[in-house]
Amino acid sequence: MISYILRRMLQLVFVLWAGATLLFFLLFTLPNSPGELIAGGANRSANPVVVKNVNHKLGFDRPIYVQYGKFMARTVRGDLGESYRTHEKVNDILKERAPLSLRIAFWAIVIEILVGVSSGVLSARRRNSFADTATTLVAVVASAIPVFVLAYLMKQVTGVYAYQHNWPGWMRFPALGFGPNEWYLWIIPSWEQLRYLAQPVIVLASVSTAILARITRTSMLESLRLDHVRTARAKGLSEKKVIRRHVLRNAMIPVVTIIGIDFGTAAGAAILTEFSFNLPGVGSKIVTAASQRDLPIVLGLSIFVMAVYGVASLLVDISYAFLDPRIRLGGEDG
Amino acid sequence: MDPLLDVKGLTVGFGTDDGVVQAVRGVDFEVRSGEILAIVGESGSGKSVTAMSLLKLLPPSATIEGSVDWAGESLLDASEQRMQAVRGNEIAMIFQDPLSALNPVYKVGQQIAEMVHSHRKVSKADARARAVEMLTQVGIPQPEKRVNQFPHEFSGGMRQRAMIAMGLSCEPRLIVADEPTTALDVTVQAQVLDLLVDLCHRLSTAVILITHDLGVVAGIADRVTVMYAGRVVESGSVDDVFDATAHPYTAGLLSSLPRLDGDVAAPLVPIAGQPPSMLNPPSGCSFHPRCPFAKEEAGCMTIVPTLDERRPGQLSACHRAPELIETGALLRVGAPA
Ligand SMILES: Nc1ncnc2c1ncn2[C@@H]1O[C@H](COP(=O)(O)OP(=O)(O)OP(=O)(O)O)[C@@H](O)[C@H]1O
Ligand SMILES: [Mg+2]
């Protein structure tokens, strides 16, 4: 087990290195002269001498491998670079924005797991019942509504209508911003904080919860058909025990995979939710930086997002090993 | 002596989009305490469905009729709760493919202990001890170590031994083994079968041994029931059925067995043709399209034959049975002309 985890961690380091390298070359071999961007402006052509100086000062006139070496040297030290334009440090941006993104992602995933998995299990157990049909319908609608629209509707109802009509306080939610930033144990919101957190988290969780419910249902139905489930019934186990011990655990393997991917996406690419609620998260910053061609920011933040994905998939791999001993023992077998 | 299990008129249909699959059509058989009954038939003849319906393990699409009398109790009328107490504890099952029949994510010992636990009030440690004891009984070496291994760490033969260990762990009065050796290597088939039969004799557990291979029946089973297209076509003691079959289908199965006493060079003759579709089985005797003795005048094509006693304790369902037995024609099926 320990060696399995160590192997996976080494793999993660390699993947991060490869991803960072790939991104670096993709971004920095594109035909563009950062100097022009910095010295010039949107529609104004820059003084070529200034451009040359700027490019020289920032090292962009050096061969690409030298630039790459410098990039790697500082990245390994934990310095993710700084903006061309404002000299803002990526590390500082992350310090400010990453906690928010991670917290929202965490709670969205909690909702996804609780609601998505349990409604998927329920659907599969009561196949073709009213509950199944209803969940299917809700899931299809939830995954089809664009996030903007859902966010807009929520804000209209609980953020605007509720205030206008004097709904009780607990039914009114602030429509924008991120509130007092009060947390217990880093992750548990204070009551006031929860009022700000609830809507973006629900919006962010909606699509993935709907999809997870469908995947859980399918995976459960597949597991229910397996031979060992028949054996479990033939042993005289109650239906509840059959489901809990012999269906759920096997059905969770694809579900866990999806949850891992969703966490990465929720933390690094919750762009629509962040824009909708005006939240200073990581995803929206990447989009802004990309539109300003502020490549170091794009690169630095992307490395962070890759790391989040990487850690999430490491956790997924570890939980696989708990769920299925064949994976854990695979190394010793073959 | 009253039979332990008495099945009468068992009929199972599956509702499907194409119509009703009549998998089992009025099957009668009985099993006495401690005896070994073989149920033999080609693929699709309804053997597994029969076995599963005894324990009511069929999917909801199945409708079951007839009666299953278990030591005086009607199982088809029993509650689900009662069935759970019967399954594994009074009637246990062993399935064909031990790899897929065991749950890959639990240790073999856990799976045996789970069975013990669900029927006996025992501590965890005792259930585990019972698992070790059962693994020892089925001849698995180093049971203390094996009990903590996962199914994929076992060989095919050992997995089926573990299944047998699990099946016998609550000392059921009947064990239903559905093709227990079909998925195994030929070299271990006989060993595993011998083990099963041995243990059951020792524990005086009755066995229903389901197989499509009449060859494994001889020397192991006490009686045999031959099924074709969801019906019983012949039943009797193994000796009677083997030495003097009273049904052309059984004669066909027998002729396709390699015989020790026969001409070694004689080719094996499989029964010509395919088993019928159970969506729309042939009229009259279901075997008539493949039967070398089928005759219009005898009613083979139109009238369903009844299962009648031909000799003491030997029944067959064939319109021409008396005549074919008389002339000895069934004994010459497949023999070189
Ligand atoms: N769940 C089901 N739904 C519909 N038809 C079924 C179902 N289970 C079995 N059948 C049909 O019932 C018939 C009998 O099947 P059964 O599995 O009992 O055959 P078998 O004698 O065990 O054959 P084999 O040697 O292949 O195991 C087959 O025609 C099969 O297609
Ligand atoms: Mg079968």
XYZ file of C-alpha atoms and ligand atoms in Angstrom:
703
model
C 0.000 0.000 0.000
C 2.729 2.490 1.014
C 4.791 1.654 -2.037
C 1.708 2.063 -4.189
C 1.157 5.559 -2.826
C 4.820 6.467 -3.226
C 4.755 5.249 -6.808
C 1.707 7.357 -7.517
C 3.329 10.427 -5.928
C 6.407 10.075 -8.080
C 4.128 9.782 -11.047
C 2.389 12.972 -9.987
C 5.686 14.881 -9.832
C 6.522 13.656 -13.305
C 3.121 14.595 -14.668
C 3.391 18.084 -13.202
C 6.820 18.557 -14.724
C 5.658 17.311 -18.119
C 2.530 19.453 -17.988
C 4.449 22.581 -17.007
C 6.988 21.983 -19.759
C 4.340 21.411 -22.378
C 2.471 24.540 -21.354
C 5.657 26.567 -21.293
C 6.570 25.626 -24.845
C 3.038 26.051 -26.109
C 2.784 29.525 -24.653
C 6.276 30.864 -25.209
C 7.060 29.638 -28.680
C 3.919 31.276 -30.018
C 4.895 34.143 -32.269
C 4.590 37.043 -29.906
C 6.862 39.634 -28.518
C 6.005 40.402 -24.926
C 8.034 43.563 -25.175
C 5.588 44.899 -27.728
C 2.731 44.123 -25.407
C 4.369 45.790 -22.467
C 5.814 48.821 -24.210
C 2.942 49.293 -26.583
C -0.755 49.274 -26.102
C -3.867 48.018 -27.702
C -3.795 49.958 -30.955
C -0.545 51.815 -30.654
C 2.621 50.473 -32.220
C 5.521 50.618 -29.820
C 8.893 52.159 -30.280
C 11.102 49.318 -31.589
C 14.028 50.374 -29.440
C 11.930 50.224 -26.309
C 10.538 46.849 -27.340
C 14.026 45.518 -27.838
C 15.148 46.791 -24.467
C 12.165 45.394 -22.691
C 12.562 42.014 -24.371
C 16.215 42.039 -23.421
C 15.561 43.015 -19.833
C 13.001 40.234 -19.409
C 15.246 37.733 -21.166
C 12.948 37.141 -24.145
C 15.775 37.599 -26.627
C 17.598 34.613 -25.154
C 17.258 31.174 -26.786
C 14.097 29.328 -25.727
C 15.999 26.623 -23.832
C 17.706 29.211 -21.691
C 14.333 30.736 -20.914
C 13.020 27.278 -20.129
C 15.937 26.606 -17.790
C 15.257 29.800 -15.881
C 11.551 29.034 -15.740
C 12.157 25.560 -14.365
C 14.756 26.778 -11.880
C 12.369 29.238 -10.298
C 9.324 26.979 -10.527
C 11.122 24.237 -8.651
C 11.911 26.763 -5.930
C 8.190 27.468 -5.702
C 8.202 30.791 -7.517
C 5.497 30.745 -10.161
C 6.558 33.973 -11.854
C 5.073 37.406 -12.190
C 2.943 39.484 -14.491
C 4.523 41.294 -17.446
C 2.157 44.131 -17.007
C 1.717 44.802 -13.336
C 4.555 42.768 -11.847
C 2.006 41.149 -9.615
C 3.438 37.856 -8.349
C 1.542 34.664 -9.212
C 2.238 33.439 -5.692
C 0.493 36.497 -4.282
C -2.456 36.039 -6.613
C -2.745 32.467 -5.411
C -2.494 33.459 -1.771
C -5.438 35.737 -2.361
C -7.564 33.633 -4.673
C -6.751 29.960 -4.190
C -8.358 29.568 -0.740
C -11.629 30.874 -2.105
C -11.543 28.556 -5.109
C -10.587 25.556 -3.017
C -13.259 26.208 -0.405
C -16.029 26.648 -2.955
C -14.831 23.567 -4.807
C -14.729 21.546 -1.610
C -18.305 22.359 -0.671
C -19.550 21.871 -4.214
C -17.999 18.411 -4.182
C -19.558 17.661 -0.804
C -22.962 18.473 -2.296
C -22.163 16.493 -5.413
C -21.277 13.424 -3.352
C -24.180 13.647 -0.926
C -26.908 14.480 -3.400
C -25.515 12.907 -6.558
C -24.532 9.554 -5.110
C -27.578 9.085 -2.917
C -30.083 10.004 -5.607
C -28.230 7.775 -8.084
C -28.375 4.860 -5.652
C -32.036 5.503 -4.979
C -32.809 5.648 -8.700
C -31.062 2.369 -9.341
C -32.733 0.577 -6.462
C -36.195 1.781 -7.412
C -35.677 1.493 -11.086
C -38.520 2.921 -13.181
C -40.343 4.092 -10.058
C -41.669 7.608 -9.641
C -38.549 8.576 -7.666
C -36.334 7.284 -10.472
C -38.234 9.118 -13.177
C -38.288 12.298 -11.113
C -34.530 12.220 -10.428
C -33.851 11.517 -14.077
C -35.948 14.488 -15.080
C -34.354 16.828 -12.548
C -30.904 15.593 -13.541
C -31.507 16.161 -17.234
C -32.887 19.640 -16.634
C -30.124 20.540 -14.176
C -27.397 19.511 -16.561
C -29.066 21.311 -19.459
C -29.610 24.720 -17.836
C -26.658 26.973 -18.592
C -24.809 27.943 -15.417
C -25.374 31.646 -16.103
C -29.092 31.158 -16.262
C -29.202 29.117 -13.096
C -27.081 31.686 -11.288
C -29.272 34.493 -12.588
C -32.456 32.757 -11.477
C -31.079 32.058 -8.018
C -29.938 35.611 -7.568
C -33.300 36.913 -8.721
C -35.234 34.765 -6.301
C -33.166 34.693 -3.122
C -31.117 37.812 -3.670
C -33.593 40.264 -5.135
C -37.169 39.027 -4.814
C -36.590 37.836 -1.254
C -35.326 41.226 -0.160
C -38.097 43.093 -1.973
C -40.776 40.980 -0.354
C -39.251 40.810 3.101
C -38.759 37.090 3.216
C -37.365 35.864 6.541
C -33.685 36.554 6.909
C -32.507 32.992 6.454
C -34.161 32.839 3.044
C -32.380 35.925 1.784
C -28.964 35.494 0.281
C -26.564 38.199 -0.794
C -26.320 38.060 -4.557
C -22.751 39.138 -5.076
C -19.343 39.058 -3.490
C -17.805 36.849 -0.951
C -18.741 38.228 2.423
C -16.732 38.439 5.601
C -14.305 35.591 4.889
C -14.874 33.930 8.257
C -13.977 30.260 8.546
C -13.517 27.717 11.256
C -10.736 25.194 10.757
C -10.056 26.896 7.426
C -12.940 25.159 5.685
C -16.143 25.506 7.760
C -17.962 28.769 7.028
C -19.427 30.970 9.726
C -23.178 31.523 9.525
C -22.757 34.871 7.823
C -20.217 33.360 5.469
C -22.585 30.545 4.624
C -25.116 33.056 3.344
C -22.597 34.182 0.769
C -21.279 30.715 0.050
C -24.524 28.856 -0.493
C -25.565 30.130 -3.892
C -22.268 29.896 -5.761
C -21.692 26.448 -4.292
C -25.112 25.222 -5.387
C -24.659 26.669 -8.859
C -21.202 25.188 -9.160
C -22.403 21.786 -7.938
C -25.555 21.609 -10.036
C -24.300 20.187 -13.313
C -21.762 17.811 -11.818
C -24.287 16.570 -9.263
C -26.761 15.809 -12.017
C -24.144 13.987 -14.056
C -22.879 12.078 -11.046
C -26.405 10.934 -10.216
C -26.717 9.471 -13.713
C -23.323 7.797 -13.538
C -24.029 6.373 -10.093
C -27.328 4.971 -11.313
C -25.762 3.298 -14.342
C -22.858 1.947 -12.343
C -25.194 0.577 -9.679
C -27.358 -1.147 -12.274
C -24.271 -2.695 -13.804
C -22.998 -3.894 -10.442
C -26.399 -5.314 -9.575
C -26.111 -7.660 -12.525
C -22.751 -9.074 -11.479
C -22.493 -12.753 -10.586
C -21.190 -12.149 -7.092
C -24.349 -10.221 -6.243
C -26.300 -13.373 -7.045
C -23.935 -15.271 -4.752
C -24.551 -12.734 -1.990
C -28.305 -13.233 -2.325
C -27.879 -17.002 -2.411
C -26.011 -16.729 0.884
C -29.181 -15.444 2.463
C -28.116 -11.824 2.976
C -30.877 -9.259 3.238
C -31.341 -7.010 0.231
C -29.992 -4.096 2.255
C -26.777 -5.926 3.040
C -26.453 -7.122 -0.531
C -26.623 -3.535 -1.747
C -24.430 -2.071 0.928
C -21.683 -4.645 0.898
C -21.718 -6.173 -2.540
C -23.099 -3.579 -4.919
C -22.209 -0.122 -3.628
C -18.539 -0.658 -3.117
C -17.989 -2.086 -6.578
C -20.209 0.573 -8.108
C -18.230 3.383 -6.506
C -15.117 2.936 -8.630
C -16.247 4.922 -11.689
C -18.048 7.364 -9.389
C -14.867 8.188 -7.496
C -13.061 8.859 -10.766
C -15.632 11.440 -11.753
C -15.543 13.068 -8.329
C -11.783 13.510 -8.609
C -12.019 15.144 -12.013
C -14.861 17.331 -10.840
C -12.844 18.632 -7.917
C -10.070 19.775 -10.232
C -12.575 21.446 -12.506
C -14.464 23.067 -9.645
C -11.289 24.492 -8.123
C -9.566 25.645 -11.295
C -12.234 26.263 -13.852
C -15.296 27.529 -12.012
C -15.170 30.466 -14.376
C -18.858 30.896 -15.074
C -19.781 30.685 -11.403
C -17.040 33.110 -10.434
C -18.131 35.655 -13.025
C -21.800 35.223 -12.170
C -21.299 35.977 -8.490
C -18.392 38.324 -8.943
C -16.057 36.114 -6.957
C -12.277 36.563 -7.034
C -11.345 32.972 -7.893
C -8.495 31.387 -9.805
C -10.387 30.383 -12.941
C -11.657 33.844 -13.753
C -8.178 35.271 -13.234
C -6.745 32.874 -15.807
C -9.353 33.983 -18.307
C -8.641 37.656 -17.684
C -4.902 37.132 -17.892
C -5.240 35.150 -21.110
C -7.290 37.871 -22.734
C -4.542 40.361 -21.804
C -1.886 37.945 -23.075
C -0.253 38.071 -19.672
C 1.439 34.752 -20.250
C 3.368 34.285 -16.982
C 0.122 34.587 -15.050
C -1.630 32.132 -17.346
C 1.265 29.713 -17.019
C 1.695 30.099 -13.257
C -1.978 29.730 -12.439
C -2.316 26.811 -14.845
C 0.467 25.021 -13.010
C -1.504 25.519 -9.805
C -4.646 24.101 -11.424
C -2.680 21.143 -12.736
C -1.378 20.525 -9.246
C -4.919 20.535 -7.871
C -6.014 18.039 -10.546
C -2.933 15.981 -9.808
C -3.542 15.831 -6.080
C -7.231 15.039 -6.644
C -6.350 12.168 -8.945
C -3.773 10.952 -6.443
C -6.540 10.810 -3.849
C -8.751 9.015 -6.360
C -6.034 6.445 -6.965
C -5.604 5.902 -3.262
C -9.326 5.392 -2.787
C -9.332 2.926 -5.705
C -6.823 0.906 -3.797
C -9.151 0.830 -0.833
C -12.144 -0.045 -2.979
C -10.504 -2.721 -5.071
C -7.664 -4.847 -3.729
C -6.738 -5.971 -7.230
C -5.407 -2.481 -7.884
C -3.578 -2.314 -4.578
C -1.954 -5.697 -5.039
C -1.446 -5.323 -8.771
C 2.271 -4.629 -8.401
C 2.978 -7.772 -6.436
C 0.958 -9.949 -8.771
C 2.437 -9.287 -12.156
C -39.263 -41.852 3.320
C -40.667 -38.483 2.370
C -38.466 -36.588 -0.019
C -36.496 -33.640 1.328
C -37.345 -31.549 -1.698
C -40.356 -32.230 -3.842
C -40.839 -30.133 -6.957
C -44.084 -30.481 -8.871
C -45.212 -28.795 -12.050
C -42.558 -26.089 -11.790
C -43.181 -23.587 -14.559
C -41.130 -20.454 -15.138
C -41.715 -17.801 -17.785
C -39.801 -14.593 -18.444
C -41.657 -11.624 -19.831
C -39.505 -10.094 -22.560
C -40.078 -7.602 -25.369
C -40.370 -10.483 -27.824
C -42.912 -12.400 -25.757
C -42.767 -14.910 -22.943
C -39.703 -17.138 -22.753
C -41.040 -20.446 -21.420
C -37.807 -21.478 -19.755
C -39.256 -24.230 -17.556
C -42.514 -26.024 -18.377
C -43.910 -28.289 -15.703
C -40.847 -29.880 -14.192
C -41.231 -32.608 -11.545
C -38.410 -34.061 -9.484
C -37.606 -34.959 -5.932
C -34.476 -35.165 -3.838
C -34.204 -37.413 -0.821
C -32.046 -36.731 2.208
C -28.380 -37.271 1.507
C -28.776 -38.386 -2.093
C -27.175 -36.940 -5.191
C -29.505 -36.025 -8.001
C -28.026 -35.007 -11.318
C -29.969 -32.703 -13.614
C -28.648 -33.068 -17.135
C -29.486 -31.249 -20.325
C -28.103 -29.194 -23.165
C -27.514 -25.456 -22.881
C -30.779 -23.584 -22.567
C -32.808 -26.542 -21.335
C -33.762 -24.643 -18.177
C -31.450 -26.203 -15.607
C -30.172 -22.985 -14.067
C -33.596 -21.393 -14.098
C -34.955 -24.437 -12.260
C -32.195 -24.163 -9.664
C -32.634 -20.435 -9.170
C -36.388 -20.714 -8.814
C -35.999 -23.125 -5.878
C -34.470 -20.286 -3.875
C -36.551 -17.601 -5.570
C -33.455 -15.879 -6.882
C -34.858 -15.094 -10.308
C -35.290 -11.493 -11.508
C -38.704 -9.846 -11.131
C -39.443 -10.491 -14.808
C -39.896 -14.187 -13.975
C -43.229 -15.721 -13.068
C -43.014 -18.990 -11.164
C -45.835 -21.530 -10.878
C -46.120 -25.026 -9.490
C -44.994 -26.172 -6.083
C -41.681 -26.481 -4.305
C -42.078 -28.515 -1.167
C -39.097 -28.230 1.187
C -39.335 -30.669 4.094
C -43.066 -30.108 4.224
C -42.945 -26.338 3.690
C -44.034 -24.607 0.502
C -41.162 -22.382 -0.554
C -43.042 -20.629 -3.326
C -45.419 -19.259 -0.672
C -42.669 -18.417 1.828
C -41.923 -14.802 2.739
C -38.739 -13.098 1.597
C -37.543 -13.128 5.191
C -38.068 -16.868 5.443
C -36.290 -17.352 2.099
C -33.274 -15.487 3.466
C -33.143 -17.950 6.334
C -33.365 -20.861 3.883
C -30.741 -19.548 1.460
C -27.281 -20.661 2.417
C -28.433 -22.117 5.697
C -30.767 -24.896 4.556
C -30.181 -24.849 0.820
C -26.857 -23.538 -0.442
C -25.783 -22.864 -4.014
C -22.536 -23.169 -5.903
C -22.196 -21.470 -9.247
C -20.381 -22.170 -12.442
C -17.660 -19.548 -12.582
C -16.015 -19.171 -9.181
C -14.066 -16.091 -10.257
C -17.102 -13.986 -10.977
C -19.199 -15.632 -8.283
C -16.858 -14.416 -5.554
C -16.703 -10.703 -4.830
C -13.286 -9.463 -5.968
C -13.054 -6.791 -3.288
C -13.351 -8.985 -0.187
C -10.987 -11.561 1.187
C -12.045 -15.162 0.705
C -12.198 -15.616 4.461
C -14.437 -12.588 4.855
C -16.846 -13.979 2.306
C -17.091 -17.325 4.068
C -17.358 -15.653 7.472
C -20.121 -13.417 6.156
C -22.162 -16.500 5.314
C -21.618 -17.983 8.776
C -22.358 -14.676 10.399
C -25.645 -14.160 8.643
C -27.066 -17.476 9.865
C -25.392 -18.133 13.204
C -25.021 -15.971 16.254
C -21.259 -16.141 16.424
C -18.488 -13.709 17.175
C -16.292 -12.343 14.401
C -13.399 -14.464 15.594
C -15.522 -17.608 15.583
C -16.810 -16.930 12.092
C -13.265 -16.506 10.920
C -12.185 -19.672 12.675
C -15.022 -21.444 10.902
C -13.744 -20.094 7.579
C -10.290 -21.494 8.285
C -11.814 -24.812 9.305
C -13.858 -24.985 6.096
C -10.853 -24.123 3.923
C -8.982 -26.927 5.652
C -11.846 -29.319 4.948
C -11.847 -28.558 1.243
C -8.145 -29.257 1.111
C -6.721 -25.790 0.619
C -3.131 -25.743 1.848
C -2.073 -23.087 4.380
C -5.649 -22.122 5.197
C -4.514 -19.616 7.850
C -2.794 -17.641 5.140
C -5.283 -18.279 2.358
C -8.165 -17.036 4.436
C -6.701 -13.536 4.185
C -6.223 -13.588 0.441
C -8.447 -12.223 -2.272
C -10.173 -14.390 -4.898
C -7.791 -13.244 -7.627
C -4.913 -14.699 -5.646
C -6.473 -18.176 -5.867
C -6.258 -20.564 -8.800
C -9.490 -21.563 -10.522
C -9.713 -24.914 -8.778
C -8.996 -23.360 -5.399
C -11.646 -20.729 -5.926
C -14.227 -23.399 -6.538
C -13.003 -25.224 -3.436
C -13.507 -21.978 -1.550
C -17.026 -21.730 -2.980
C -17.685 -25.261 -1.772
C -16.277 -24.329 1.629
C -18.637 -21.375 1.731
C -21.590 -23.455 0.559
C -21.066 -26.046 3.267
C -20.111 -23.635 6.042
C -23.614 -23.566 7.544
C -24.154 -27.290 7.051
C -27.114 -27.012 4.687
C -29.294 -30.059 4.086
C -29.156 -29.539 0.331
C -26.554 -28.008 -1.903
C -27.364 -27.010 -5.457
C -24.246 -27.061 -7.629
C -24.875 -25.436 -11.016
C -22.187 -26.734 -13.363
C -19.570 -26.408 -10.626
C -16.694 -27.601 -12.767
C -17.537 -26.364 -16.249
C -15.362 -23.260 -15.926
C -12.387 -25.183 -14.552
C -9.354 -26.753 -16.120
C -10.086 -30.308 -17.243
C -7.314 -31.574 -15.002
C -8.925 -30.266 -11.819
C -12.564 -30.901 -12.764
C -12.595 -34.427 -11.408
C -10.761 -33.482 -8.210
C -13.191 -30.703 -7.374
C -16.201 -32.860 -8.144
C -14.878 -35.736 -6.057
C -14.259 -33.353 -3.199
C -17.790 -32.004 -3.360
C -19.330 -35.456 -3.436
C -17.057 -36.717 -0.675
C -17.813 -33.892 1.695
C -21.524 -34.095 1.041
C -21.525 -37.813 1.747
C -19.670 -37.211 4.977
C -22.046 -34.457 6.079
C -25.046 -36.319 4.604
C -25.900 -33.250 2.585
C -28.104 -33.893 -0.425
C -26.827 -32.557 -3.746
C -28.481 -31.376 -6.926
C -25.677 -31.556 -9.433
C -26.479 -29.629 -12.589
C -24.424 -30.457 -15.631
C -24.643 -30.669 -19.389
C -22.176 -33.531 -19.403
C -23.772 -36.901 -18.838
C -20.254 -38.295 -18.493
C -19.676 -36.769 -15.050
C -22.909 -38.239 -13.742
C -21.913 -41.898 -13.839
C -20.278 -43.080 -10.666
C -21.239 -39.922 -8.778
C -24.984 -39.421 -8.820
C -27.632 -41.721 -7.379
C -30.366 -40.604 -9.700
C -30.541 -38.504 -12.821
C -33.172 -36.229 -14.309
C -32.752 -35.376 -17.970
C -34.201 -32.073 -19.165
C -34.966 -30.954 -22.673
C -36.467 -27.600 -23.658
C -37.767 -26.844 -20.177
C -39.278 -30.284 -19.531
C -38.152 -33.463 -17.864
C -37.843 -36.145 -20.547
C -36.438 -38.946 -18.430
C -35.626 -39.673 -14.820
C -34.472 -42.704 -12.894
C -31.514 -44.255 -11.145
C -28.211 -43.657 -12.851
C -27.792 -47.364 -13.518
C -31.182 -47.735 -15.188
C -30.825 -44.624 -17.301
C -27.309 -45.483 -18.400
C -27.913 -49.166 -19.049
C -31.418 -49.039 -20.424
C -32.524 -45.541 -21.313
C -36.167 -45.056 -22.117
C -35.904 -41.833 -24.155
C -34.369 -41.077 -27.558
C -32.849 -37.794 -26.285
C -30.997 -39.560 -23.458
C -29.953 -42.220 -25.944
C -28.505 -39.436 -28.089
C -26.612 -37.952 -25.139
C -25.287 -41.387 -24.185
C -24.131 -42.152 -27.702
C -22.055 -38.981 -27.754
C -20.085 -40.095 -24.689
C -16.738 -41.809 -25.142
C -17.290 -45.381 -23.946
C -14.646 -47.380 -22.182
C -16.073 -50.696 -23.253
C -16.928 -49.688 -26.794
C -14.993 -49.522 -29.994
C -12.343 -46.871 -29.392
C -12.344 -45.893 -33.029
C -16.098 -45.278 -33.120
C -16.734 -41.591 -33.683
C -18.673 -39.631 -31.105
C -22.101 -38.789 -32.431
C -23.507 -35.539 -31.161
C -27.237 -35.092 -31.495
C -27.931 -33.439 -34.828
C -29.652 -30.064 -34.841
C -29.961 -27.207 -32.378
C -31.900 -26.895 -29.119
C -35.142 -25.040 -29.830
C -35.976 -21.428 -28.999
C -37.945 -21.205 -25.790
C -39.860 -18.231 -27.135
C -41.643 -20.528 -29.487
C -40.898 -24.178 -28.699
C -41.956 -26.936 -31.128
C -45.441 -28.387 -30.762
C -46.020 -31.876 -29.377
C -42.842 -33.456 -28.103
C -40.265 -30.637 -28.152
C -37.585 -33.087 -29.244
C -39.415 -34.276 -32.361
C -37.551 -32.085 -34.905
C -34.289 -33.756 -33.867
C -35.596 -37.213 -32.982
C -34.696 -40.105 -35.288
C -37.787 -41.986 -34.096
C -40.382 -39.211 -34.410
C -43.508 -40.393 -36.194
C -46.620 -38.516 -37.248
C -48.940 -41.427 -36.381
C -47.574 -41.735 -32.847
C -48.537 -38.089 -32.173
C -44.953 -36.887 -31.707
C -45.637 -33.677 -33.654
C -48.919 -32.764 -32.011
C -49.398 -34.282 -28.552
C -47.217 -33.427 -25.564
C -46.036 -36.760 -24.126
C -46.570 -37.392 -20.413
C -43.846 -38.539 -18.059
C -44.807 -42.173 -17.403
C -43.201 -45.017 -15.520
C -41.503 -47.414 -17.958
C -39.760 -49.634 -15.437
C -39.971 -49.424 -11.638
C -38.543 -46.008 -10.682
C -37.722 -45.041 -14.254
C -39.887 -42.488 -16.034
C -39.760 -41.139 -19.544
C -41.817 -38.803 -21.693
C -41.953 -40.408 -25.136
C -44.935 -41.615 -27.164
C -42.963 -44.471 -28.619
C -41.127 -45.500 -25.451
C -42.843 -48.891 -24.929
C -42.170 -49.933 -28.493
C -38.584 -48.612 -28.561
C -37.757 -50.327 -25.270
C -39.284 -53.553 -26.548
C -37.221 -53.611 -29.733
C -34.034 -52.368 -28.026
C -33.772 -49.609 -30.645
C -32.656 -47.027 -28.048
C -29.629 -49.086 -27.122
C -28.382 -49.000 -30.677
C -28.581 -45.221 -31.146
C -25.311 -43.962 -32.541
C -23.821 -47.447 -32.825
C -22.100 -48.071 -36.135
C -24.527 -49.760 -38.491
N -33.634 -13.529 -17.021
C -34.036 -14.148 -18.125
N -34.835 -13.517 -19.008
C -35.252 -14.139 -20.132
N -34.921 -15.390 -20.467
C -34.126 -16.077 -19.632
C -33.638 -15.491 -18.416
N -32.860 -16.408 -17.789
C -32.870 -17.507 -18.575
N -33.636 -17.315 -19.681
C -33.891 -18.285 -20.747
O -34.346 -19.465 -20.153
C -33.872 -20.580 -20.880
C -33.233 -21.557 -19.926
O -32.052 -20.973 -19.410
P -31.115 -21.707 -18.370
O -30.101 -20.695 -17.963
O -31.912 -22.320 -17.302
O -30.439 -22.824 -19.232
P -29.398 -23.911 -18.756
O -30.027 -25.217 -18.936
O -28.894 -23.569 -17.409
O -28.272 -23.754 -19.828
P -26.680 -23.620 -19.657
O -26.140 -24.988 -19.811
O -26.298 -22.760 -20.825
O -26.410 -22.980 -18.346
C -32.939 -20.070 -21.941
O -33.614 -20.073 -23.162
C -32.631 -18.672 -21.492
O -32.423 -17.845 -22.593
Mg -27.029 -22.844 -16.652
